[in-house]
Coordinates of C-alpha atoms and ligand atoms in Angstrom, one line a residue:
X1 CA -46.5 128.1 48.4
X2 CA -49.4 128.3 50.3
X3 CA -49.0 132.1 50.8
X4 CA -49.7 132.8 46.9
X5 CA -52.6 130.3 45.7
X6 CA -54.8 133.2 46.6
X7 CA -53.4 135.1 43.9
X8 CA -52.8 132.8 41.1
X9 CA -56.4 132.1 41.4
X10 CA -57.0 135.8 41.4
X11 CA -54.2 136.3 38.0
X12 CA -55.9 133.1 36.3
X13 CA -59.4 134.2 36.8
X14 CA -58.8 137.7 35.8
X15 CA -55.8 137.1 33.2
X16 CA -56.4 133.7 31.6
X17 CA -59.8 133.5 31.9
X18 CA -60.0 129.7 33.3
X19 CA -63.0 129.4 34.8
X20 CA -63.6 129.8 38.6
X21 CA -64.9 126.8 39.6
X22 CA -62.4 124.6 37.4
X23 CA -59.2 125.9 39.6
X24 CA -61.1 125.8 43.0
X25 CA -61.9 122.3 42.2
X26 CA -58.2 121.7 41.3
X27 CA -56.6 123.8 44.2
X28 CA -59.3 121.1 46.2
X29 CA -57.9 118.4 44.8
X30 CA -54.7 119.4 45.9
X31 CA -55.6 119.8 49.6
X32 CA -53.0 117.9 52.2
X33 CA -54.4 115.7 54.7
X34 CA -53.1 115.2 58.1
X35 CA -51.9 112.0 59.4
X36 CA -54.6 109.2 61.1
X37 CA -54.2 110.0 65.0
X38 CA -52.2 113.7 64.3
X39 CA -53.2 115.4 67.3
X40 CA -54.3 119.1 67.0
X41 CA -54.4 121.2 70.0
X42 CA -53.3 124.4 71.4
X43 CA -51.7 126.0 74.6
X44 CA -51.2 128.6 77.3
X45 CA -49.1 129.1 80.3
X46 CA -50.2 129.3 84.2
X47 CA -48.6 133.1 84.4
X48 CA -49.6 134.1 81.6
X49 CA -53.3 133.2 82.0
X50 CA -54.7 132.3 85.4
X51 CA -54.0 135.6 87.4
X52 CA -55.6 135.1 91.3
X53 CA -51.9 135.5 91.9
X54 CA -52.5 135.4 95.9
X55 CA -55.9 133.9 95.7
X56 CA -56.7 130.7 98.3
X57 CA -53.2 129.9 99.6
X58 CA -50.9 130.1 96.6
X59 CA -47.5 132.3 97.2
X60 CA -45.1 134.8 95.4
X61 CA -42.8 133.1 92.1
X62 CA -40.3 134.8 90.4
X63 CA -42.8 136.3 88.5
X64 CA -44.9 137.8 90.6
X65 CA -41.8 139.4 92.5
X66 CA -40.4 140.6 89.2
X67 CA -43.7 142.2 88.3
X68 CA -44.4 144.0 91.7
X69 CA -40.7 145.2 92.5
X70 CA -39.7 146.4 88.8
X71 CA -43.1 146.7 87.4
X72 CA -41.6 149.2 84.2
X73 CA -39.0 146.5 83.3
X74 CA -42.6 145.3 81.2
X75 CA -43.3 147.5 78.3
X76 CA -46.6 148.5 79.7
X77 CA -45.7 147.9 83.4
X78 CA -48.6 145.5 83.5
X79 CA -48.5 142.4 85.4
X80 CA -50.7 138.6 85.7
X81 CA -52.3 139.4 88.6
X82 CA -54.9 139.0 86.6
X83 CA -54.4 138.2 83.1
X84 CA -56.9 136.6 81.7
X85 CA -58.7 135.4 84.8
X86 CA -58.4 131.8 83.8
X87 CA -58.4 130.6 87.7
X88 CA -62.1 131.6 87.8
X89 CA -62.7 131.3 84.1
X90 CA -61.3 127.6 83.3
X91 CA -65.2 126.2 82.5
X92 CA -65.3 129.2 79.4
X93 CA -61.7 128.0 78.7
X94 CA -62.8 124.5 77.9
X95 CA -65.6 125.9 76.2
X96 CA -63.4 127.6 73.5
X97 CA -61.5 124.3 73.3
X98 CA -64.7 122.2 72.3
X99 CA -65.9 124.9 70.2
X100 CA -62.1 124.6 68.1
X101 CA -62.8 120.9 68.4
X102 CA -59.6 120.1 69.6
X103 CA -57.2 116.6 70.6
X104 CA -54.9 118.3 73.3
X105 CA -54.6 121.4 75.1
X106 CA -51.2 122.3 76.9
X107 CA -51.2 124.2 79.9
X108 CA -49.0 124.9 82.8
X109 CA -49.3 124.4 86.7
X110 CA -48.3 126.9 89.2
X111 CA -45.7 125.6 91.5
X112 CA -46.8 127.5 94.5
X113 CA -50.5 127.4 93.9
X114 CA -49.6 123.5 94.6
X115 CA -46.8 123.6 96.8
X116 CA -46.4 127.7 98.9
X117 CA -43.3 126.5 100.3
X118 CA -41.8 125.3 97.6
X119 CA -41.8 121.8 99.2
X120 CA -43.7 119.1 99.7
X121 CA -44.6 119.6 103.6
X122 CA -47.9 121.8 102.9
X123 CA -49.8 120.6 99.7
X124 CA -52.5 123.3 99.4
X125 CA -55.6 121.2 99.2
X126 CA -57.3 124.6 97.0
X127 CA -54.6 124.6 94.3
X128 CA -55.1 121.0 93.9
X129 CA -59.0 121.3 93.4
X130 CA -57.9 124.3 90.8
X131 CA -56.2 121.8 88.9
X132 CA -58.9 118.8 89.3
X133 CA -61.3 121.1 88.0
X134 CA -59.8 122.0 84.8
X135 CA -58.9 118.3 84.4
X136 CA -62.0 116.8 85.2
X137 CA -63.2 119.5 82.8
X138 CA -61.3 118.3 80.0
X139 CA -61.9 114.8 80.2
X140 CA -65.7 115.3 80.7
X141 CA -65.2 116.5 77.1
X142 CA -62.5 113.9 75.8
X143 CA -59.5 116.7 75.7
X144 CA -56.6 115.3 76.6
X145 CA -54.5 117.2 79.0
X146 CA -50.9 117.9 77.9
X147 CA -49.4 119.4 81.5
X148 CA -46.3 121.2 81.5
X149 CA -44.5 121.3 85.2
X150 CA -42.6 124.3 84.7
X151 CA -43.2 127.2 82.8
X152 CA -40.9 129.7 84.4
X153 CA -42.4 130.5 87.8
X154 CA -40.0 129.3 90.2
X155 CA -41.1 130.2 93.9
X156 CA -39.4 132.9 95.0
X157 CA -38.2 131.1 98.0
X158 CA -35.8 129.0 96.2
X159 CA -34.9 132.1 94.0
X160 CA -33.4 133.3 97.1
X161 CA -31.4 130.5 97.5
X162 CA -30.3 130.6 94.2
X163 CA -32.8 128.9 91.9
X164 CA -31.9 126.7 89.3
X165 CA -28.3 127.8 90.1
X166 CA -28.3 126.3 93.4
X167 CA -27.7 122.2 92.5
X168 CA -30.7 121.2 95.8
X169 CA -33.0 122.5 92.7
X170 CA -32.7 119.2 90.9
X171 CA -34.7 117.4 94.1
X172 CA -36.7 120.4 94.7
X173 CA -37.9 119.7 91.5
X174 CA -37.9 116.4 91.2
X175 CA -40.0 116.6 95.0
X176 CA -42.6 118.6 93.6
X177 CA -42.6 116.8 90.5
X178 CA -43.8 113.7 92.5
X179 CA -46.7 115.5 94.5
X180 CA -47.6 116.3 90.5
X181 CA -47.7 112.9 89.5
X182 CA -49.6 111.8 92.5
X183 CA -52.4 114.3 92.6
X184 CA -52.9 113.9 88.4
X185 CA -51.2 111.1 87.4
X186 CA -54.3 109.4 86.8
X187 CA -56.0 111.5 84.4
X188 CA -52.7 113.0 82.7
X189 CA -51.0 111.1 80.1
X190 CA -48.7 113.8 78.6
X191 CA -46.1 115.5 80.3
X192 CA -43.7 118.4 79.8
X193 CA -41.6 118.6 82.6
X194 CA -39.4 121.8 81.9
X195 CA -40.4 124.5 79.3
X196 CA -37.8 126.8 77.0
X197 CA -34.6 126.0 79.1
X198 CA -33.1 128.5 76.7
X199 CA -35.6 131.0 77.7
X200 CA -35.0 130.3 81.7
X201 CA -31.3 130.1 81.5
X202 CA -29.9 132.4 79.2
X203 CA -32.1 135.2 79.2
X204 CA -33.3 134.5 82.8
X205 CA -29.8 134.2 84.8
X206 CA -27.4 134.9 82.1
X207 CA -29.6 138.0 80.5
X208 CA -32.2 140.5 82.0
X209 CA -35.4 139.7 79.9
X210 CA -36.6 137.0 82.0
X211 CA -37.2 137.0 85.3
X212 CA -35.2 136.8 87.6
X213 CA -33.1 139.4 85.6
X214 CA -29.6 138.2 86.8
X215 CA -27.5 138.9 83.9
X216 CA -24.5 136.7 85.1
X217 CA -24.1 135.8 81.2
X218 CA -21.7 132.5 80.6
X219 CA -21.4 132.3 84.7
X220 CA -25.4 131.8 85.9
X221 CA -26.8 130.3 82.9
X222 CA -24.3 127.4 82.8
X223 CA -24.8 126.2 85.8
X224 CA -29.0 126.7 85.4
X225 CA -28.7 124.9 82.4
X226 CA -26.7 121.8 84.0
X227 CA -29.3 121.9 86.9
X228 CA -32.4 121.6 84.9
X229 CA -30.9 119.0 82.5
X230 CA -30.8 117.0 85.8
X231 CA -33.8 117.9 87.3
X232 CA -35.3 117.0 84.0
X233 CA -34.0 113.7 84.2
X234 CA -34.4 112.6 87.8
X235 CA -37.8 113.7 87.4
X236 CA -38.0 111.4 84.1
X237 CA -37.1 108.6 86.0
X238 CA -39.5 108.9 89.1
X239 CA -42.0 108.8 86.4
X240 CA -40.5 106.0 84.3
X241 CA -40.3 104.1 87.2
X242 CA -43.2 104.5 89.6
X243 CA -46.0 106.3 87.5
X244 CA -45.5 105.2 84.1
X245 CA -46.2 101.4 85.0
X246 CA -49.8 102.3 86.1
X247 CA -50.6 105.3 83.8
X248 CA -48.7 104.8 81.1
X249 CA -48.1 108.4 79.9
X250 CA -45.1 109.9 78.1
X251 CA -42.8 112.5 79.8
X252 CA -40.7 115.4 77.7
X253 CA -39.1 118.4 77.3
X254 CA -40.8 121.5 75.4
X255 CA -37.0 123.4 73.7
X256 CA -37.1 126.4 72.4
X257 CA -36.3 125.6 68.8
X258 CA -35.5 128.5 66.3
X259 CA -34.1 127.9 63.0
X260 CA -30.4 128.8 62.2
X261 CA -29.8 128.9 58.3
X262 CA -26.4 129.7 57.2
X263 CA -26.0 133.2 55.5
X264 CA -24.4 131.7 52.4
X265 CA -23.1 128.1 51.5
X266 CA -19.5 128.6 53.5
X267 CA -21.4 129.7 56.7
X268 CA -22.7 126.0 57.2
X269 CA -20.5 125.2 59.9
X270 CA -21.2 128.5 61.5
X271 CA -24.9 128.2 61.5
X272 CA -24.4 124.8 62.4
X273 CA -22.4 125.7 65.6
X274 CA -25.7 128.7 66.1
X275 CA -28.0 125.6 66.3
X276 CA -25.3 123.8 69.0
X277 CA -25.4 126.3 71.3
X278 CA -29.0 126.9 71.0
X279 CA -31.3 124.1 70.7
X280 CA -28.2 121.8 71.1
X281 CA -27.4 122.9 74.6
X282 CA -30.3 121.0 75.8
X283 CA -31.6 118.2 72.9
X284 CA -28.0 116.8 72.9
X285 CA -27.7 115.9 76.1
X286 CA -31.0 114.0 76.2
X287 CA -30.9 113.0 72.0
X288 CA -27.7 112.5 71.0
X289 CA -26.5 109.2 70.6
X290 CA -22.8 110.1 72.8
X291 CA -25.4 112.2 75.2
X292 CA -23.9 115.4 77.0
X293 CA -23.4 118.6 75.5
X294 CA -22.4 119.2 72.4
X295 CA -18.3 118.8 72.0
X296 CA -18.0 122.1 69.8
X297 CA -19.5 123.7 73.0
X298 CA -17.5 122.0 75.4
X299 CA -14.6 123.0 73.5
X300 CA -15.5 126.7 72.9
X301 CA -16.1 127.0 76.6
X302 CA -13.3 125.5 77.6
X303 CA -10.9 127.1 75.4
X304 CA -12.3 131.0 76.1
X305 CA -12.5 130.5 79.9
X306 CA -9.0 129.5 80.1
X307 CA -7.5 132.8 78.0
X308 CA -10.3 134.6 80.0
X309 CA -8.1 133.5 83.2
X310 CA -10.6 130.9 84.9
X311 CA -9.0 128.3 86.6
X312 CA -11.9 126.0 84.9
X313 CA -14.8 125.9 82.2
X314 CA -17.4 128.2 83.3
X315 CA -19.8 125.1 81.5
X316 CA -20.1 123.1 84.4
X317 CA -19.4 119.8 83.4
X318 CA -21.2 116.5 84.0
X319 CA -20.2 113.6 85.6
X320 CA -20.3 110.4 83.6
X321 CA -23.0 109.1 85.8
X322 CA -24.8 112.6 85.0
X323 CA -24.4 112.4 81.5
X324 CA -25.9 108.3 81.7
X325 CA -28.6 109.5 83.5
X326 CA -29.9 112.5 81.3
X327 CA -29.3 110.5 77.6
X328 CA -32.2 108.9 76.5
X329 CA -34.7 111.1 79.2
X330 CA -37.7 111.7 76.8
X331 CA -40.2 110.0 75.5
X332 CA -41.0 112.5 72.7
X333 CA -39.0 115.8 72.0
X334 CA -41.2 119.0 72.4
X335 CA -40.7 122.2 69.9
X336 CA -41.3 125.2 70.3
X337 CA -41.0 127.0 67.3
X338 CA -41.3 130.6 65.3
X339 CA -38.9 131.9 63.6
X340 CA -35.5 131.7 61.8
X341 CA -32.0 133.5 61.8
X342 CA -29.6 134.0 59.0
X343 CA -25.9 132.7 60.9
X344 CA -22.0 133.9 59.9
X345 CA -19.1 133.7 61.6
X346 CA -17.5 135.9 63.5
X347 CA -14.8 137.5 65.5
X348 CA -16.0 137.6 68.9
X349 CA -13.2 139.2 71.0
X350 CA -13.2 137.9 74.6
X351 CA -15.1 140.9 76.5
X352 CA -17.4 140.3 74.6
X353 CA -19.0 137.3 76.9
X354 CA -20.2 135.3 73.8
X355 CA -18.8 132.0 73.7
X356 CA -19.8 130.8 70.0
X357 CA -18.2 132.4 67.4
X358 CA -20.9 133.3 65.5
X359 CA -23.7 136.1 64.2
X360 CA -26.8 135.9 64.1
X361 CA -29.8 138.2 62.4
X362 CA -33.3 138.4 60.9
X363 CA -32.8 140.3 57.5
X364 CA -35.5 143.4 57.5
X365 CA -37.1 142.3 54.0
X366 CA -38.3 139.1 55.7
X367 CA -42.2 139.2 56.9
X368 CA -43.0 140.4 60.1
X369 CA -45.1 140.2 63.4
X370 CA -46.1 142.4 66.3
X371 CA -43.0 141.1 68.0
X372 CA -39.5 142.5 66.7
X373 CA -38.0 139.3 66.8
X374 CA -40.7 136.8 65.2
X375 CA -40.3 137.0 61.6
X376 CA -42.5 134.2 59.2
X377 CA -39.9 131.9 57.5
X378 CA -42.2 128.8 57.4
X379 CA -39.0 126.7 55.5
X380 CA -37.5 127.0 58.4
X381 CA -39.6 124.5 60.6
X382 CA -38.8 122.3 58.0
X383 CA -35.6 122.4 58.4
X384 CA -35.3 122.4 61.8
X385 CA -37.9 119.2 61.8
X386 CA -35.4 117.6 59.0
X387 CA -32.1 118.6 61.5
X388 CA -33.8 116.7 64.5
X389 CA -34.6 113.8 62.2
X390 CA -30.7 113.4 61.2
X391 CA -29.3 114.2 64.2
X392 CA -31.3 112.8 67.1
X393 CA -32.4 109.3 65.5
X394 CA -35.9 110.4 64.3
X395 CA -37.6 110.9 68.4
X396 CA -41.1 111.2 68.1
X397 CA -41.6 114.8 67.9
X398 CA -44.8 117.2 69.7
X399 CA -44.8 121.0 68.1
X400 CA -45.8 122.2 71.5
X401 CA -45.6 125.7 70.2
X402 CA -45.8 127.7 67.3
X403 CA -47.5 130.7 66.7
X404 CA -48.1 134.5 65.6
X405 CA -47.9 138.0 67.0
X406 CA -50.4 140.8 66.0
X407 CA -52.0 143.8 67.9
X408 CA -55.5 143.7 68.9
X409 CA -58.4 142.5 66.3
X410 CA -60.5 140.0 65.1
X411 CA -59.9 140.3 61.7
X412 CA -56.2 138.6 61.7
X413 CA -55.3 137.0 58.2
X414 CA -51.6 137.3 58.6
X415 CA -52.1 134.4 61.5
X416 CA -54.0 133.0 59.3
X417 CA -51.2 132.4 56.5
X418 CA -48.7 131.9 59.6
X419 CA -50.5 128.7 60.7
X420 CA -51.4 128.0 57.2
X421 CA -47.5 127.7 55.8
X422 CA -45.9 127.0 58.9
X423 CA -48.3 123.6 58.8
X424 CA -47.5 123.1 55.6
X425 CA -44.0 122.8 56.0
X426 CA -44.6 120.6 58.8
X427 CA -46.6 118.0 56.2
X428 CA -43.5 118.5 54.2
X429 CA -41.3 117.4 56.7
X430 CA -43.8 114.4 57.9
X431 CA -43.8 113.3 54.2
X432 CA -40.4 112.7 54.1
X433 CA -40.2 110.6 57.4
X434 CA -40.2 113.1 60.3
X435 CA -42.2 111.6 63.2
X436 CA -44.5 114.3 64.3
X437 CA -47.4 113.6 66.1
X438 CA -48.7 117.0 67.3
X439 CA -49.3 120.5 67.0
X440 CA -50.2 122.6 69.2
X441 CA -51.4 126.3 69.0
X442 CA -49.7 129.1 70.8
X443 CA -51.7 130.5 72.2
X444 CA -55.2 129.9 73.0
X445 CA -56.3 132.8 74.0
X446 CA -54.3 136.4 74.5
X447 CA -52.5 136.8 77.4
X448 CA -49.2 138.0 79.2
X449 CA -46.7 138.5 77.0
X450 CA -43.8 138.4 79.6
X451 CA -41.9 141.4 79.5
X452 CA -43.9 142.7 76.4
X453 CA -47.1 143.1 78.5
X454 CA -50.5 143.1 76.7
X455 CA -48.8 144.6 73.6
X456 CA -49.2 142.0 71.5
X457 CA -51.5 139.4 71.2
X458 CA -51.2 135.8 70.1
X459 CA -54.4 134.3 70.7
X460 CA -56.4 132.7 68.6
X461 CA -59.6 133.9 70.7
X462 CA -58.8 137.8 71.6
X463 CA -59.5 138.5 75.3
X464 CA -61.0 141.8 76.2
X465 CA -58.4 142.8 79.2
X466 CA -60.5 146.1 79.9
X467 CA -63.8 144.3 81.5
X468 CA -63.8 142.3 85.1
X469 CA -64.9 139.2 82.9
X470 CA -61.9 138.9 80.6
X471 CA -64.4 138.3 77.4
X472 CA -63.1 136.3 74.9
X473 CA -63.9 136.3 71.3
X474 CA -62.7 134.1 68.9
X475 CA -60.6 135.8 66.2
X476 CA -60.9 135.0 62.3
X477 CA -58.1 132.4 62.9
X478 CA -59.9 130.3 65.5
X479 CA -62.6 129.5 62.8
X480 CA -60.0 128.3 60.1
X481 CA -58.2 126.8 62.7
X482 CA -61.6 125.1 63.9
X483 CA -62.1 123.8 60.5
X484 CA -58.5 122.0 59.7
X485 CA -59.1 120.8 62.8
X486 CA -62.4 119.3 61.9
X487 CA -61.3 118.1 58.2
X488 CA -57.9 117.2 59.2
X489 CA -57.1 119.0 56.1
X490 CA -55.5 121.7 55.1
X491 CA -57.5 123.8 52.3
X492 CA -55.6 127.0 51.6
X493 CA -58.8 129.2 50.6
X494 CA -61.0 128.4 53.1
X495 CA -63.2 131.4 54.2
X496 CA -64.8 131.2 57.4
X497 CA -68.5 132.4 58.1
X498 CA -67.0 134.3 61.5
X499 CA -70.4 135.2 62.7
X500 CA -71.6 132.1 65.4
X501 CA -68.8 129.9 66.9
X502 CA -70.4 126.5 67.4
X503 CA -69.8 123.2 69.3
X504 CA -69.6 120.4 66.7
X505 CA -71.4 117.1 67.7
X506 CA -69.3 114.7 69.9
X507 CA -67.5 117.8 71.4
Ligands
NOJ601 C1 -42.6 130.8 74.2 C2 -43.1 130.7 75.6 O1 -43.2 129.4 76.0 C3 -44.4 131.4 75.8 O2 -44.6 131.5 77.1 C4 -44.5 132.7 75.0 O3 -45.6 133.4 75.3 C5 -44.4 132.4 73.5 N1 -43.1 131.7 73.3 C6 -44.4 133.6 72.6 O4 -43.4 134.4 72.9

């Protein structure tokens, strides 16, 4: 492990007395190479960094309502209003981006900085030139642009009439989707059209720590989760079929993808039904070979709405025509991944609102984070790259996220073994046939952590959220990340010189 080859060339050194320069030169010679073409990058979110949350035309989202009506529900009752000023910032942004020498960088548009009534009657002509700007920014500098369409800030218009619960959300979407493709279509050749459904569905409408808080668990989240799946795919579509002729881009989905290991060897199927109902819900539908969602869910559903005393599933089923049109929707599937549960089965009595049968938890020996819930278990996004290799045919596969929590700091070498095992078991998994062509960073930069505020900080620059210019600093990860980047290697005892961040040539 990547972890330890610090200290077995402290214990030989010391203990064994090999000499120094012998082991470096064979821990060198064992250094993994990336793939030819691998595409490094890393990403942010539109919330979470751009602030100028009124600024030149653009209108309230979910967000923003969230943040001003119920500003305590975050754990420092902060808000984006501000963030990290990226709206005005977006030149520095780039900046950092040629300084880590990267492929791709992934960031979000703001549906009502494009579109304030949610449709397409008004396009405001300001957003757009936002937009252009960073583009045009990023292909000045050969970046490619990775563009995800939503990342949770629904207008608050169509929250009120019932958001991605209301069915009218799949053309709403798919409408503003199109004005998307029009404006950027051009320069954009990756696109995420939907990010975390997970994160939107069940802790959005079906839970209270997402906006918009509506805790209508196994009800709400059902029907959001049917909705986007079609939005998702009508949206594919009008790509696929009037876009992609022209620009020739790929279109996906960015799942939240956590790893479910089974406690012990007769908890597989448990853990197993863990990873249905969680990245399952939404990869099978567009993945699997049969298409809609996964049978052991459909079943579950079924069977506890009945003895609950619903007249019908509370999963909304789709029709046949639905479940045509959503299988086979992706060009590449999108991962978001961190972390890793242990799963057993369970009892769940029926007021308890939990449809799968099963328990999940992070044991407290495992290695933590600044966030309670991210613990680092790289073996697990080998597993999970290995479980979307057997059970959705091998799709290419973008890790559009992955990434570590600490507090404020520059000096941040637990992110620094994060990235360093968790991309080692990703050569591990690319070794043994698993088609992954990207990585990307989360995050960037610091920024709003959704209901955990500015608490903890996952950039690889640190942003100083205390001056009017949002300073941003690169942290000792950004240099080490800079330099796998740059060798396309990954050497596990690199030490950075962190005193002058550089552009490299040809950046
Ligand atoms: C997933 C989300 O897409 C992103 O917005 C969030 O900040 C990170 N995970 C870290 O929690």
């Amino acid at each position: 492990m990547l972890l330890n080859l610090k200290c077995v060339l402290f214990l030989a050194v010391t203990y064994f007395g090999l000499s120094n320069t012998k082991i470096i030169n064979e821990v060198k010679q064992s250094i993994r190479k990336f793939p030819d073409g691998f595409s490094f990058g890393a990403a942010t979110a539109s919330y979470q960094i751009e602030g100028a949350w009124n600024a030149d035309g653009k209108t309230e989202t979910i967000w923003d309502h969230l943040t001003h009506n119920n500003p305590c529900s975050v754990k420092d009752c902060s808000n984006g209003d501000i963030a990290a000023n990226s709206y005005n910032l977006f030149k520095r942004d780039v900046e950092m981006i040629r300084e880590l020498g990267l492929d791709h960088y992934r960031f979000s548009l703001s549906w009502t900085r494009i579109l304030p009534t949610g449709f397409p009657d008004k396009i405001n002509e300001a957003g757009v030139q936002y937009y252009n700007n960073l583009i045009n920014e990023m292909i000045k500098y050969n970046i490619k642009p990775m563009v995800t369409l939503y990342h949770w800030e629904l207008p608050q218009k169509l929250q009120e009439m019932g958001g991605w619960a209301n069915p009218h959300v799949t053309d709403w979407f798919a409408d503003y989707a199109r004005v998307v493709f029009e404006q950027f279509g051009d320069r954009v050749k990756y696109w995420i059209t939907i990010n975390e459904p997970y994160q939107i569905c069940n802790a959005g409408y079906g839970s209270t720590t997402k906006a918009p808080q509506l805790n209508l668990k196994g009800i709400a989240d059902y029907m959001c989760a049917k909705n986007l799946l079609v939005a998702h795919a009508k949206t594919y579509h009008i790509y696929n079929n009037e876009f992609k002729p022209k620009y020739g881009g790929v279109v996906g989905m960015s799942m939240s993808a956590q790893w479910y290991e089974p406690e012990s060897e007769e908890q597989v199927e448990a853990a197993n039904e863990a990873m249905h109902f969680g990245i399952g819900q939404y990869a099978h539908p567009i993945f699997a070979k049969e298409g809609d969602f996964p049978q052991i869910m459909k079943e579950k559903v079924s069977a506890k709405s009945a003895a609950q005393g619903y007249y019908r599933s509370r999963l909304v089923e789709f029709t046949e025509e639905e479940v045509n049109m959503i299988r086979g929707s992706s060009d590449f599937i999108g991962l978001n991944h961190y972390t890793t549960y242990l799963s057993y089965r369970s009892n769940v009595t029926l007021e308890e609102k939990q449809d799968s049968d099963v328990t999940s938890y992070q044991p407290n020996s495992w290695p933590g984070s600044a966030s309670e819930w991210l613990k680092q278990i790289p073996w697990g996004l080998h597993k999970l790259l290995t479980y979307v290799k057997h059970n959705y045919d091998n799709p290419m596969v973008i890790i559009t996220e992955n990434g570590f929590s600490t507090l404020s700091g520059l000096e941040d070498d637990d992110r620094i073994s994060f990235y360093r095992e968790y991309l080692n078991a990703m050569l591990d998994a690319i070794e043994e046939g698993c088609n992954v062509a990207g990585y990307t960073a989360w995050s960037l930069m610091d920024n709003f952590e959704w209901l955990e505020g500015y608490t903890v900080r996952f950039g690889l620059y640190e942003v100083d959220f205390t001056t009017a210019n949002r300073t941003r600093t690169p942290r000792k990860s950004a240099f080490v990340y800079k330099e796998i980047v740059r060798s396309r290697a990954l050497d596990p005892i690199y030490e950075p010189n962190t005193k002058v961040m550089t552009i490299d040539e040809g950046h």
